[in-house]
mmCIF file of C-alpha atoms in Angstrom:
data_model
loop_
_atom_site.group_PDB
_atom_site.id
_atom_site.type_symbol
_atom_site.label_atom_id
_atom_site.label_comp_id
_atom_site.label_asym_id
_atom_site.label_seq_id
_atom_site.Cartn_x
_atom_site.Cartn_y
_atom_site.Cartn_z
ATOM 1 C CA ASP M 7 14.958 8.427 -3.472
ATOM 2 C CA GLN M 8 11.624 7.270 -5.268
ATOM 3 C CA GLN M 9 12.000 4.018 -6.519
ATOM 4 C CA VAL M 10 8.435 3.813 -7.947
ATOM 5 C CA LYS M 11 7.217 6.878 -9.606
ATOM 6 C CA GLN M 12 3.925 8.012 -10.652
ATOM 7 C CA ASN M 13 4.486 11.458 -12.329
ATOM 8 C CA SER M 14 0.734 12.402 -12.972
ATOM 9 C CA PRO M 15 -0.862 13.364 -9.685
ATOM 10 C CA SER M 16 -4.269 13.427 -11.334
ATOM 11 C CA LEU M 17 -6.021 12.386 -14.361
ATOM 12 C CA SER M 18 -9.573 13.506 -16.039
ATOM 13 C CA VAL M 19 -11.353 11.474 -18.455
ATOM 14 C CA GLN M 20 -14.718 11.120 -19.791
ATOM 15 C CA GLU M 21 -16.946 8.300 -19.066
ATOM 16 C CA GLY M 22 -16.722 5.460 -21.700
ATOM 17 C CA ARG M 23 -13.180 6.613 -22.895
ATOM 18 C CA ILE M 24 -9.766 4.974 -22.242
ATOM 19 C CA SER M 25 -8.029 5.916 -18.822
ATOM 20 C CA ILE M 26 -4.329 5.412 -19.059
ATOM 21 C CA LEU M 27 -2.339 5.507 -15.800
ATOM 22 C CA ASN M 28 1.466 5.480 -16.089
ATOM 23 C CA CYS M 29 4.156 3.972 -13.501
ATOM 24 C CA ASP M 30 8.037 4.189 -13.869
ATOM 25 C CA TYR M 31 10.369 2.184 -11.717
ATOM 26 C CA THR M 32 14.190 2.456 -11.161
ATOM 27 C CA ASN M 33 15.053 -0.768 -9.301
ATOM 28 C CA SER M 34 15.976 -3.442 -12.026
ATOM 29 C CA MET M 35 15.412 -6.086 -9.181
ATOM 30 C CA PHE M 36 11.642 -5.683 -9.047
ATOM 31 C CA ASP M 37 10.045 -8.639 -10.671
ATOM 32 C CA TYR M 38 6.332 -8.349 -9.633
ATOM 33 C CA PHE M 39 4.080 -5.411 -10.036
ATOM 34 C CA LEU M 40 0.729 -4.302 -8.766
ATOM 35 C CA TRP M 41 -2.036 -1.786 -9.229
ATOM 36 C CA TYR M 42 -4.162 -0.825 -6.175
ATOM 37 C CA LYS M 43 -7.172 1.266 -6.085
ATOM 38 C CA LYS M 44 -8.128 3.475 -3.163
ATOM 39 C CA TYR M 45 -11.319 5.137 -2.189
ATOM 40 C CA PRO M 46 -11.217 7.933 0.349
ATOM 41 C CA ALA M 47 -11.331 6.689 4.142
ATOM 42 C CA GLU M 48 -10.622 3.184 2.785
ATOM 43 C CA GLY M 49 -7.750 1.063 2.458
ATOM 44 C CA PRO M 50 -6.058 0.125 -0.882
ATOM 45 C CA THR M 51 -7.625 -2.832 -2.711
ATOM 46 C CA PHE M 52 -5.756 -4.983 -4.993
ATOM 47 C CA LEU M 53 -6.782 -4.573 -8.857
ATOM 48 C CA ILE M 54 -4.471 -6.530 -10.966
ATOM 49 C CA SER M 55 -0.703 -7.717 -11.204
ATOM 50 C CA ILE M 56 1.848 -8.680 -13.615
ATOM 51 C CA SER M 57 4.983 -10.601 -13.201
ATOM 52 C CA SER M 58 8.146 -9.521 -15.112
ATOM 53 C CA ILE M 59 7.987 -12.619 -17.284
ATOM 54 C CA LYS M 60 5.124 -11.254 -18.993
ATOM 55 C CA ASP M 61 4.360 -7.931 -20.796
ATOM 56 C CA LYS M 62 0.571 -7.952 -20.542
ATOM 57 C CA ASN M 63 -2.044 -9.040 -18.220
ATOM 58 C CA GLU M 64 -5.867 -8.508 -18.881
ATOM 59 C CA ASP M 65 -8.773 -8.706 -16.317
ATOM 60 C CA GLY M 66 -12.217 -7.432 -17.702
ATOM 61 C CA ARG M 67 -11.881 -3.828 -18.295
ATOM 62 C CA PHE M 68 -8.373 -3.497 -16.518
ATOM 63 C CA THR M 69 -5.139 -4.321 -18.734
ATOM 64 C CA VAL M 70 -1.639 -3.820 -17.285
ATOM 65 C CA PHE M 71 1.489 -3.386 -19.775
ATOM 66 C CA LEU M 72 4.910 -3.946 -18.648
ATOM 67 C CA ASN M 73 7.845 -2.512 -20.805
ATOM 68 C CA LYS M 74 10.913 -3.947 -18.883
ATOM 69 C CA SER M 75 13.392 -2.347 -20.876
ATOM 70 C CA ALA M 76 12.029 1.058 -20.105
ATOM 71 C CA LYS M 77 11.130 0.281 -16.728
ATOM 72 C CA HIS M 78 7.746 1.332 -17.444
ATOM 73 C CA LEU M 79 4.146 0.084 -16.695
ATOM 74 C CA SER M 80 0.845 1.450 -17.433
ATOM 75 C CA LEU M 81 -2.650 0.646 -16.490
ATOM 76 C CA HIS M 82 -5.590 0.631 -19.323
ATOM 77 C CA ILE M 83 -9.282 1.014 -18.160
ATOM 78 C CA VAL M 84 -11.642 0.779 -21.033
ATOM 79 C CA PRO M 85 -14.429 1.732 -20.888
ATOM 80 C CA SER M 86 -13.989 4.041 -18.108
ATOM 81 C CA GLN M 87 -16.867 4.362 -15.712
ATOM 82 C CA PRO M 88 -17.781 7.063 -12.691
ATOM 83 C CA GLY M 89 -17.272 4.291 -9.999
ATOM 84 C CA ASP M 90 -13.798 4.044 -11.282
ATOM 85 C CA SER M 91 -12.905 7.505 -9.731
ATOM 86 C CA ALA M 92 -10.347 6.732 -6.992
ATOM 87 C CA VAL M 93 -6.648 7.121 -6.206
ATOM 88 C CA TYR M 94 -4.418 4.417 -8.173
ATOM 89 C CA PHE M 95 -1.265 3.388 -6.515
ATOM 90 C CA CYS M 96 1.290 1.596 -8.413
ATOM 91 C CA ALA M 97 3.491 -0.856 -6.334
ATOM 92 C CA ALA M 98 6.556 -3.071 -6.994
ATOM 93 C CA SER M 99 8.314 -6.018 -5.155
ATOM 94 C CA GLY M 100 11.066 -8.350 -5.950
ATOM 95 C CA GLU M 101 13.222 -10.847 -3.992
ATOM 96 C CA GLY M 102 16.231 -9.159 -5.234
ATOM 97 C CA ALA M 103 15.106 -5.642 -4.465
ATOM 98 C CA SER M 104 14.539 -5.881 -0.871
ATOM 99 C CA GLY M 105 17.439 -8.036 0.768
ATOM 100 C CA GLY M 106 15.770 -11.324 -0.083
ATOM 101 C CA SER M 107 12.340 -10.324 0.583
ATOM 102 C CA ASN M 108 9.746 -10.345 -2.144
ATOM 103 C CA TYR M 109 6.817 -9.374 0.392
ATOM 104 C CA LYS M 110 7.804 -5.668 0.703
ATOM 105 C CA LEU M 111 5.650 -3.503 -1.402
ATOM 106 C CA THR M 112 7.274 -0.241 -2.761
ATOM 107 C CA PHE M 113 4.468 2.165 -3.664
ATOM 108 C CA GLY M 114 4.097 5.138 -5.851
ATOM 109 C CA LYS M 115 2.528 8.245 -4.672
ATOM 110 C CA GLY M 116 -0.605 7.545 -6.479
ATOM 111 C CA THR M 117 -2.778 9.176 -9.196
ATOM 112 C CA LEU M 118 -6.150 10.639 -8.744
ATOM 113 C CA LEU M 119 -8.533 9.232 -11.571
ATOM 114 C CA THR M 120 -11.571 11.349 -12.107
ATOM 115 C CA VAL M 121 -14.120 9.867 -14.523
ATOM 116 C CA ASN M 122 -16.648 12.447 -15.599
ATOM 117 C CA PRO M 123 -20.203 11.269 -16.622
ATOM 118 C CA GLY W 24 -17.147 -8.300 8.767
ATOM 119 C CA ALA W 25 -14.589 -10.595 7.006
ATOM 120 C CA GLY W 26 -11.860 -7.935 6.229
ATOM 121 C CA VAL W 27 -8.966 -6.361 7.940
ATOM 122 C CA SER W 28 -10.303 -4.060 10.576
ATOM 123 C CA GLN W 29 -8.353 -1.251 12.565
ATOM 124 C CA SER W 30 -8.888 0.616 15.505
ATOM 125 C CA PRO W 31 -9.296 3.658 16.198
ATOM 126 C CA ARG W 32 -10.043 5.068 12.878
ATOM 127 C CA TYR W 33 -8.779 8.518 13.920
ATOM 128 C CA LYS W 34 -6.450 9.380 16.782
ATOM 129 C CA VAL W 35 -5.356 12.821 17.962
ATOM 130 C CA ALA W 36 -2.322 12.867 20.276
ATOM 131 C CA LYS W 37 -0.548 15.699 21.854
ATOM 132 C CA ARG W 38 3.160 15.629 21.005
ATOM 133 C CA GLY W 39 4.948 13.496 23.763
ATOM 134 C CA GLN W 40 1.951 11.046 24.161
ATOM 135 C CA ASP W 41 2.151 7.434 23.577
ATOM 136 C CA VAL W 42 -0.281 5.802 21.143
ATOM 137 C CA ALA W 43 -1.295 2.289 20.417
ATOM 138 C CA LEU W 44 -3.076 1.138 17.193
ATOM 139 C CA ARG W 45 -4.551 -1.955 16.687
ATOM 140 C CA CYS W 46 -5.088 -4.260 13.873
ATOM 141 C CA ASP W 47 -7.493 -7.295 13.394
ATOM 142 C CA PRO W 48 -6.490 -9.402 10.145
ATOM 143 C CA ILE W 49 -8.516 -11.593 8.307
ATOM 144 C CA SER W 50 -9.031 -14.938 10.175
ATOM 145 C CA GLY W 51 -6.234 -17.502 9.022
ATOM 146 C CA HIS W 52 -3.951 -15.127 7.418
ATOM 147 C CA VAL W 53 -0.395 -15.746 8.524
ATOM 148 C CA SER W 54 1.374 -12.549 7.229
ATOM 149 C CA LEU W 55 0.577 -9.251 8.686
ATOM 150 C CA PHE W 56 2.138 -6.080 7.830
ATOM 151 C CA TRP W 57 2.180 -2.460 8.914
ATOM 152 C CA TYR W 58 2.609 0.611 6.530
ATOM 153 C CA GLN W 59 2.756 4.409 7.089
ATOM 154 C CA GLN W 60 1.053 6.695 4.553
ATOM 155 C CA ALA W 61 1.991 10.319 4.794
ATOM 156 C CA LEU W 62 -0.093 13.130 3.257
ATOM 157 C CA GLY W 63 0.288 12.922 -0.730
ATOM 158 C CA GLN W 64 2.511 9.999 -0.454
ATOM 159 C CA GLY W 65 2.160 6.162 -1.095
ATOM 160 C CA PRO W 66 2.187 3.681 1.682
ATOM 161 C CA GLU W 67 5.651 2.981 3.051
ATOM 162 C CA PHE W 68 6.681 -0.497 4.657
ATOM 163 C CA LEU W 69 6.953 -0.417 8.220
ATOM 164 C CA THR W 70 7.130 -4.202 9.660
ATOM 165 C CA TYR W 71 6.165 -7.749 8.820
ATOM 166 C CA PHE W 72 4.972 -10.644 10.937
ATOM 167 C CA GLN W 73 4.582 -14.317 10.032
ATOM 168 C CA ASN W 74 2.296 -15.492 12.826
ATOM 169 C CA GLU W 75 3.687 -14.036 16.087
ATOM 170 C CA ALA W 76 7.379 -13.635 14.853
ATOM 171 C CA GLN W 77 8.464 -10.176 13.577
ATOM 172 C CA LEU W 78 10.633 -11.157 10.728
ATOM 173 C CA ASP W 79 11.456 -7.804 9.433
ATOM 174 C CA LYS W 80 11.136 -4.456 11.113
ATOM 175 C CA SER W 81 13.428 -2.651 8.623
ATOM 176 C CA GLY W 82 10.851 0.249 7.717
ATOM 177 C CA LEU W 83 10.240 1.404 11.443
ATOM 178 C CA PRO W 84 11.551 4.796 11.540
ATOM 179 C CA SER W 85 12.769 4.975 14.903
ATOM 180 C CA ASP W 86 12.962 3.221 18.251
ATOM 181 C CA ARG W 87 10.200 4.851 19.070
ATOM 182 C CA PHE W 88 7.983 2.628 17.270
ATOM 183 C CA PHE W 89 7.181 -0.920 18.193
ATOM 184 C CA ALA W 90 4.947 -3.416 17.071
ATOM 185 C CA GLU W 91 3.842 -6.772 18.178
ATOM 186 C CA ARG W 92 1.404 -9.694 17.487
ATOM 187 C CA PRO W 93 1.876 -11.875 20.476
ATOM 188 C CA GLU W 94 -0.597 -14.648 19.572
ATOM 189 C CA GLY W 95 -0.309 -14.527 15.951
ATOM 190 C CA SER W 96 -3.663 -12.806 15.282
ATOM 191 C CA VAL W 97 -4.351 -9.220 16.442
ATOM 192 C CA SER W 98 -1.418 -6.741 16.129
ATOM 193 C CA THR W 99 -0.711 -3.435 17.949
ATOM 194 C CA LEU W 100 1.560 -0.741 16.613
ATOM 195 C CA LYS W 101 2.790 1.382 19.395
ATOM 196 C CA ILE W 102 4.307 4.908 18.968
ATOM 197 C CA GLN W 103 6.193 6.091 22.087
ATOM 198 C CA ARG W 104 6.846 9.948 22.555
ATOM 199 C CA THR W 105 4.742 10.946 19.525
ATOM 200 C CA GLN W 106 6.216 13.633 17.379
ATOM 201 C CA GLN W 107 4.523 15.933 14.542
ATOM 202 C CA GLU W 108 6.284 14.005 11.860
ATOM 203 C CA ASP W 109 4.458 10.805 13.153
ATOM 204 C CA SER W 110 1.282 12.224 11.805
ATOM 205 C CA ALA W 111 0.172 9.972 8.911
ATOM 206 C CA VAL W 112 -2.407 7.075 8.052
ATOM 207 C CA TYR W 113 -1.306 3.785 9.300
ATOM 208 C CA LEU W 114 -2.407 0.967 7.415
ATOM 209 C CA CYS W 115 -2.501 -2.884 8.431
ATOM 210 C CA ALA W 116 -2.541 -5.400 5.800
ATOM 211 C CA SER W 117 -2.961 -9.299 6.174
ATOM 212 C CA SER W 118 -2.075 -12.240 3.479
ATOM 213 C CA LEU W 119 -2.283 -15.820 3.527
ATOM 214 C CA GLY W 120 1.337 -16.211 2.781
ATOM 215 C CA SER W 121 4.181 -13.797 2.514
ATOM 216 C CA SER W 122 3.883 -13.545 -1.314
ATOM 217 C CA SER W 123 0.165 -13.600 -1.553
ATOM 218 C CA GLU W 124 -2.157 -10.832 -1.975
ATOM 219 C CA GLN W 125 -2.243 -8.230 0.972
ATOM 220 C CA PHE W 126 -5.719 -7.063 1.946
ATOM 221 C CA PHE W 127 -5.462 -3.699 3.639
ATOM 222 C CA GLY W 128 -7.508 -2.227 6.480
ATOM 223 C CA PRO W 129 -9.195 1.202 6.317
ATOM 224 C CA GLY W 130 -6.217 2.666 8.181
ATOM 225 C CA THR W 131 -6.061 4.673 11.511
ATOM 226 C CA ARG W 132 -5.148 8.422 10.720
ATOM 227 C CA LEU W 133 -3.031 9.919 13.455
ATOM 228 C CA THR W 134 -2.719 13.490 14.102
ATOM 229 C CA VAL W 135 0.156 14.865 16.515
ATOM 230 C CA LEU W 136 -0.565 18.578 17.729
#
């Protein structure tokens, strides 16, 4: 049973436009959410995170929005650049979600973003 | 380099063979994690170390999987009597503390024939 779901396997956008990647979760005990970016043959690299006490976190071109009532978060990239082309993983953790551990990350399946020049 | 390194990068094993995968975490990182990423899936948690202590092995799929970190630095994930379903990328991550940002290595791609 997938607790973190990324329902779009792929997304294609034009350079300069906005990229919106979506993520849904089912476990209400998750209280910390992260986005990781992964290039081929490399490990995931941390991009941005948000705590459940916030509904928005911004870092440069990247903004994450959290809607707790809908158990939904999204990553906005504005403007999108060709170098942003990668697989993006949504991940979640929470002390109450994993038997008292807040280090255990639960990942979605990822969304392949392609930014076309 | 200053990042997490893993070796080998690629490993092909015949079914039934034992394999050992190595992880060199970032120097000074107390916490170390192993994840398994099957094709088309996201990484799945296997086990967690704090220094040399294995505090959580709840994600290990069977008793054929064994991990150790004897001196609190380098870690080895061992898989005995490999099966085809063990084919995956095995990712290692380290962090300063259990709740800190996890830095991932490039992974070892294991293919069991």
